[in-house]
XYZ file of C-alpha atoms in Angstrom:
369
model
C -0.436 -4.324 4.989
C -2.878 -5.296 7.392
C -0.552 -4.459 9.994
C 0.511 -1.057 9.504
C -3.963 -0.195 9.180
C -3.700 -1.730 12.660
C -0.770 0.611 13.838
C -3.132 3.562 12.927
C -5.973 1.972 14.880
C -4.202 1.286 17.801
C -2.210 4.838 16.924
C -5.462 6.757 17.027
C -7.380 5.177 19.735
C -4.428 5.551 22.242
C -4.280 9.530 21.319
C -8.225 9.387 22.045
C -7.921 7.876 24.935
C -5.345 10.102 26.426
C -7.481 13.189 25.050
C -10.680 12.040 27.176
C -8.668 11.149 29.812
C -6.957 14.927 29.966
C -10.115 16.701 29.344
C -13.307 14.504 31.305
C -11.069 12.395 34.182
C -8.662 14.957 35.970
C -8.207 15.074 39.558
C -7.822 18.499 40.982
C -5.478 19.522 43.538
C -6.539 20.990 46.773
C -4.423 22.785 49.247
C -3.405 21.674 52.667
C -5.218 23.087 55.474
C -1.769 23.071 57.785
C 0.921 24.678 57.431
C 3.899 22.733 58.530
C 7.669 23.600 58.296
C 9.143 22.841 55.307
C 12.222 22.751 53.324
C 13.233 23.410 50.023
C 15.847 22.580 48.261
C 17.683 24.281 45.375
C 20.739 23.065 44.042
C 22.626 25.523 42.091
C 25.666 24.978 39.574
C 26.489 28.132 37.640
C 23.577 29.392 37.601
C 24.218 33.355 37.563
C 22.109 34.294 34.058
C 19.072 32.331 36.120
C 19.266 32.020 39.951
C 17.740 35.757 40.861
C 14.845 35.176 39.145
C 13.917 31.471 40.848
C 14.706 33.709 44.100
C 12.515 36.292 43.634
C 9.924 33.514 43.230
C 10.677 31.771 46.559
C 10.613 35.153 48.545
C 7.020 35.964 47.030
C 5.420 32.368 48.144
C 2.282 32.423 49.626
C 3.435 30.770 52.660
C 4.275 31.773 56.068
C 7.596 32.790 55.955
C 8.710 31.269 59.961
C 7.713 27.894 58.128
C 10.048 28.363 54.900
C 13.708 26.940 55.336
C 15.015 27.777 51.751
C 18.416 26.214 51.301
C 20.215 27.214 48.235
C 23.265 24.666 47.459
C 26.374 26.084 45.675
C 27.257 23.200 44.501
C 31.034 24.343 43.129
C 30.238 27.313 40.657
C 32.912 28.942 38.550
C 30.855 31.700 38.379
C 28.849 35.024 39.952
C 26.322 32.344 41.686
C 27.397 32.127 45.320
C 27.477 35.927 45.382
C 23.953 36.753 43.777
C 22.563 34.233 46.366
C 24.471 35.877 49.383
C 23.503 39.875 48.090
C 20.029 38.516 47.693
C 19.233 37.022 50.924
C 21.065 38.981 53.417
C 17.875 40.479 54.744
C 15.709 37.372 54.323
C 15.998 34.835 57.253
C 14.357 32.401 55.564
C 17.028 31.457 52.737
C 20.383 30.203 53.463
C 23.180 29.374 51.337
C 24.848 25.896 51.664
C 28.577 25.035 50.236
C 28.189 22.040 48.633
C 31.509 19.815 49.676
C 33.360 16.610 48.590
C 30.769 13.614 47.197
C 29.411 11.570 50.303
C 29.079 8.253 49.456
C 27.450 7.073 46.115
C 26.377 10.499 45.454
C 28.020 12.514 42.575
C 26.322 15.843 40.976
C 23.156 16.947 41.784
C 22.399 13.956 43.619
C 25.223 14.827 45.817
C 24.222 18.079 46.535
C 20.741 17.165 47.405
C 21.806 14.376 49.519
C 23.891 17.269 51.280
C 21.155 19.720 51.552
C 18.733 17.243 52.836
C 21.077 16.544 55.590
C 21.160 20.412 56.508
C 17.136 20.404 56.169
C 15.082 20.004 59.197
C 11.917 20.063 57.773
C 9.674 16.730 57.480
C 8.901 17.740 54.139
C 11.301 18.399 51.165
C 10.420 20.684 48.235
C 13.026 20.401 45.520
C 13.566 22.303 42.122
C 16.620 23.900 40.105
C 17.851 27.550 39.879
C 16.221 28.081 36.410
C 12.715 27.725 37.870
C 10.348 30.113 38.705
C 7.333 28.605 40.833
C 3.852 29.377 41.476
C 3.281 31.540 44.565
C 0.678 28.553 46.131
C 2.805 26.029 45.567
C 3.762 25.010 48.959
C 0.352 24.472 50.334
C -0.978 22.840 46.726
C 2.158 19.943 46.912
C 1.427 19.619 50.755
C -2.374 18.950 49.914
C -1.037 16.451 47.001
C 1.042 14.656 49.866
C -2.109 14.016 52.184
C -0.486 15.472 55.091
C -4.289 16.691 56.537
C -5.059 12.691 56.464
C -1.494 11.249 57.671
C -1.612 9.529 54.164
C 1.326 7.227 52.845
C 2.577 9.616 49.965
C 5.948 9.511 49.245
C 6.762 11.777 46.257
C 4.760 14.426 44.555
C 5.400 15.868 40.747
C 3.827 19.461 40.275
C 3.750 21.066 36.422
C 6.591 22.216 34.200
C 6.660 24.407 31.419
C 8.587 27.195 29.836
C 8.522 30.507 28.400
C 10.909 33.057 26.056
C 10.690 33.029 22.314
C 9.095 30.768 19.881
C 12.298 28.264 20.689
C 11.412 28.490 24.504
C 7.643 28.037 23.810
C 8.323 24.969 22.172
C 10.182 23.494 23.971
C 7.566 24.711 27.404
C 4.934 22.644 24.995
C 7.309 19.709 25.552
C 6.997 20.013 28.964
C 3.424 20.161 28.339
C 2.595 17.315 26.204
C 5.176 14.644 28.022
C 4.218 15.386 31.681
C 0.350 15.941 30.666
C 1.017 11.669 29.336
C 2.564 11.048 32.759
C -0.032 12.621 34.863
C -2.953 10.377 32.828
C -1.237 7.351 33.140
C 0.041 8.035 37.522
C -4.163 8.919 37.664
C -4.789 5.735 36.466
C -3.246 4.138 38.935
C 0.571 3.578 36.730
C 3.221 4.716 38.195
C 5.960 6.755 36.006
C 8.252 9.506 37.058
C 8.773 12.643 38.496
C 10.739 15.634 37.407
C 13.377 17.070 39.734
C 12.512 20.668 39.201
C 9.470 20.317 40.620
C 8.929 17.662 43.694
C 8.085 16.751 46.969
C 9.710 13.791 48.863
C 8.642 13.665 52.319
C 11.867 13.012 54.897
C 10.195 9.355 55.966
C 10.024 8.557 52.600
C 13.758 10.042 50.984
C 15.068 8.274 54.958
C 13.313 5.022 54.409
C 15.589 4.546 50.985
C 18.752 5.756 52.586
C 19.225 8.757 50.532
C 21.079 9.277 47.274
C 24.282 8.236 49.249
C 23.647 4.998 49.412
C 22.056 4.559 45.866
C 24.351 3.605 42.434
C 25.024 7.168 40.858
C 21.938 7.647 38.273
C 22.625 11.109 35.814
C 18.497 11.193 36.101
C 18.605 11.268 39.659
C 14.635 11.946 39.825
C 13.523 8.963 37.891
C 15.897 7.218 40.098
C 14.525 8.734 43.240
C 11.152 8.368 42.241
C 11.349 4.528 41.210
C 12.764 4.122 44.654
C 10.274 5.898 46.566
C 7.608 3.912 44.864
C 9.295 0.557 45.249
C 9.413 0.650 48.792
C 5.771 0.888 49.164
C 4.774 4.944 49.406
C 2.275 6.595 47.384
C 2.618 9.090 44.377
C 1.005 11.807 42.920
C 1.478 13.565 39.608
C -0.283 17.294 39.800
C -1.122 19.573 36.415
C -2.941 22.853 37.782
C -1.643 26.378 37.974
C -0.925 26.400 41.519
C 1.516 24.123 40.801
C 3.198 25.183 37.822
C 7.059 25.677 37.271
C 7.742 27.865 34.611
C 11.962 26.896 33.259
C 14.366 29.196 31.534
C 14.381 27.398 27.930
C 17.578 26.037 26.390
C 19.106 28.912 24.651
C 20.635 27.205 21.577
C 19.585 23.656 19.555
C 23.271 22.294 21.004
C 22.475 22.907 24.648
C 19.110 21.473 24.156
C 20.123 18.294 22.181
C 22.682 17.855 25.852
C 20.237 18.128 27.862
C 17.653 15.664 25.626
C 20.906 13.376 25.050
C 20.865 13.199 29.203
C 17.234 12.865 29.593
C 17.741 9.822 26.775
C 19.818 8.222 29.090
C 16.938 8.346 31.567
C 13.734 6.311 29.215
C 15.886 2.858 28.907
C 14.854 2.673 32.626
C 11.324 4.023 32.326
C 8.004 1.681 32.566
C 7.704 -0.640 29.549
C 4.003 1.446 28.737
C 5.614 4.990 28.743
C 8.475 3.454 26.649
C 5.713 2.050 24.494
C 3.045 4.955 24.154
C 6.873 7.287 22.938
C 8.062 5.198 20.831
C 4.692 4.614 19.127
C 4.237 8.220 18.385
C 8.057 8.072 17.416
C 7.045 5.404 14.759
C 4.330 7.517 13.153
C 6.084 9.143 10.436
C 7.760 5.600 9.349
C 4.852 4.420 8.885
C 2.523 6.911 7.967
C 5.668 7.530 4.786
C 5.814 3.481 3.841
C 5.412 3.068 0.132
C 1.792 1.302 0.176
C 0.427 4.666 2.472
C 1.926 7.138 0.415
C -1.384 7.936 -1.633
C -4.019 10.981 -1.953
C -6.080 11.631 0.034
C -5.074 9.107 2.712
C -1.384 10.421 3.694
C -3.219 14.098 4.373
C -5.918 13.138 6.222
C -4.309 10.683 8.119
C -1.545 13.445 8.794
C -4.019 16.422 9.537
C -5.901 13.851 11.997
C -2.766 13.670 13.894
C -2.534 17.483 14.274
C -5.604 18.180 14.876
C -5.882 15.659 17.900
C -1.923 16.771 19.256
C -3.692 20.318 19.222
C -6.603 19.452 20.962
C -4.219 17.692 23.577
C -2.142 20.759 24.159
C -4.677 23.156 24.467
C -6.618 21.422 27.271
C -2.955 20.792 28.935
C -2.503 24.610 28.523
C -5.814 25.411 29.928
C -5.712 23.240 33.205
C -2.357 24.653 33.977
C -3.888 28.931 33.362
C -1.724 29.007 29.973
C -2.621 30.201 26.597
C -0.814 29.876 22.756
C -1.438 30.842 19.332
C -2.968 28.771 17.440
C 0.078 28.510 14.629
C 2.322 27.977 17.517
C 0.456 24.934 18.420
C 1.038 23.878 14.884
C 4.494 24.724 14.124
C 5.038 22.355 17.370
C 4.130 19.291 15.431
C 7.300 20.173 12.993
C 9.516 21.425 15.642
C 8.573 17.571 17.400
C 9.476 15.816 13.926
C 13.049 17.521 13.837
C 14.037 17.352 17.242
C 13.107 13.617 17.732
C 15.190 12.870 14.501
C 18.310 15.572 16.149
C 18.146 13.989 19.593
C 18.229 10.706 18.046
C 21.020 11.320 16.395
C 23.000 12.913 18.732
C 22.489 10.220 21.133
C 23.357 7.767 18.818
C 26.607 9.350 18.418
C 29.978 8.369 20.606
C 30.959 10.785 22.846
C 30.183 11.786 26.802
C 26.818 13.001 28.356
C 28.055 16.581 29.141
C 25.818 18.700 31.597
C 26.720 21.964 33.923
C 30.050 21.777 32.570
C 30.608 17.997 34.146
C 31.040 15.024 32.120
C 29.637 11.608 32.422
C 30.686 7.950 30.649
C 26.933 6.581 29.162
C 27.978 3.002 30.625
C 28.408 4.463 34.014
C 25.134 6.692 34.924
């Protein structure tokens, strides 16, 4: 019995703790002063509801456009992709669209067609995210400033902010975004390294050469936490940014099937994360089983202990959502704490169950990514 009080003590004292740290101990981001060539990279696998849109973004960056190489990587769509990128950028020097060919060495995937658009880059400074993104106009110059490039600093690999919009499903799921990278930002501040997220990086070329690219690493299906780990492992710097300058803003899953894929894939991903993000997740994961054990189950402690829980998870997103220029409702905020209950007990259960990691239409053995 004495235990499970000390579960809550530790429970609540870790969601304080990450609450002051968001609010009263956040580095902000400033922008580089230069303005150096760079290169970003978009790999693109049927992609035709999405890619116009991330586009459109790209060609509105604040950002000189003689110092933009845009490379857009058809990496073997069966559908309309190829063609919206080649209508779209036929009067815009700065984009170019990139056939993504046969795997070169370890590479499969994505990681294969990054590895192939890096090679076509020229830039000394990568800028990587997906065809469903939409990115902040400043957010060249903000990840440059991130990457110390005024200072000739040692950074490696820089994570900007992720969310995403649409209907109540897609706003749920952007407060996902929200709450997990908001965690990983405290913790890289404080001096523990994570993650990044591939829809929203920079990897400078010294760093991404100095590992020998994704062709020579073992095929990972979370090629950023792979890249990342890397990066960091053979001595460069990291930063993990969550400001509006930064922000990503994803097209949402559109159904709970594609969603519990995409989670199943990401699952794959935390058995090689850092033993205190595995830790702080699977603690809040645990609250439920213990909050609902037979010797808690009592008036008025099961409601307060529950409403305490909410009411600090709200407080949480709504400073994440403020740093980052965002707003939501109020009974948004709360439905999310239900929303997090079923998903968590959907993706476990999907995971759980035999069968292939299936993503863009590819499939991939759980043993062998």
């Amino acid at each position: 019995m004495l235990l499970l009080y000390a579960f809550f003590v530790v429970f609540f004292g870790v969601c304080l703790y990450l609450l002051v740290r968001l609010l009263w101990a956040r580095r902000v981001p400033a922008a580089a002063k230069a303005r150096p060539m760079v290169s970003i990279l978009v790999p693109a696998r049927n992609e035709a509801a999405n890619i116009e849109r991330c586009l459109q973004a790209l060609a509105a960056l604040n950002y000189p456009v003689d110092k933009l190489e845009i490379l857009i990587g058809d990496d073997h769509s069966t559908d309309d992709t190829a063609a919206i990128v080649e209508r779209f950028i036929k009067d815009k020097p700065q984009f170019r669209l990139v056939r993504i060919g046969a795997p070169v060495g370890k590479a499969k995937g994505k990681s294969n067609a990054i590895a192939q658009l890096s090679r076509q880059a020229t830039a000394d400074y990568f800028l990587l995210t997906d065809a469903d993104m939409a990115m902040a106009p400043d957010w060249v110059q903000y990840m440059l400033g991130a990457a110390d490039i005024d200072n000739g600093g040692r950074v490696g690999v820089v994570t900007g902010s992720t969310t995403a919009e649409g209907g109540l499903f897609g706003r749920l799921q952007g407060l996902d975004w929200l709450f997990g990278l908001s965690v990983i930002r405290i913790l890289s501040d404080a001096g523990l390294p994570v993650t990044a997220v591939g829809n929203n990086m920079l990897v400078t070329r010294a760093a991404y050469n100095s590992i020998g690219g994704y062709e020579t690493l073992a095929f990972q299906i979370t090629e950023d936490l792979q890249l990342f780990a890397c990066i960091v492992q053979a001595g460069w710097g990291y930063r993990n940014l969550w400001h509006r300058h930064v922000l990503g803003v994803s097209v949402p899953q559109p159904t709970v099937k594609c969603l519990l894929e995409q989670r199943k894939r990401w699952m794959r991903g935390t058995t090689r994360l850092p033993w205190y993000l595995s830790g702080l997740f699977g603690m809040y994961g645990l609250f439920y089983t213990v909050l609902f054990c037979p010797p808690f189950i009592s008036w008025p402690f099961t409601p307060l202990v529950f409403g305490l829980k909410v009411l600090l998870q709200v407080l949480f997103l709504w400073g994440s959502l403020r740093q980052v220029g965002r707003r939501e409702k109020l009974w948004v905020l709360l439905v999310y704490e239900f929303y997090l209950a079923g998903m968590s007990l959907l993706v476990i259960g999907y995971t759980l169950m035999p069968g292939h990691i299936n993503w863009k239409e590819r499939r991939y053995v759980w043993a062998e990514v």
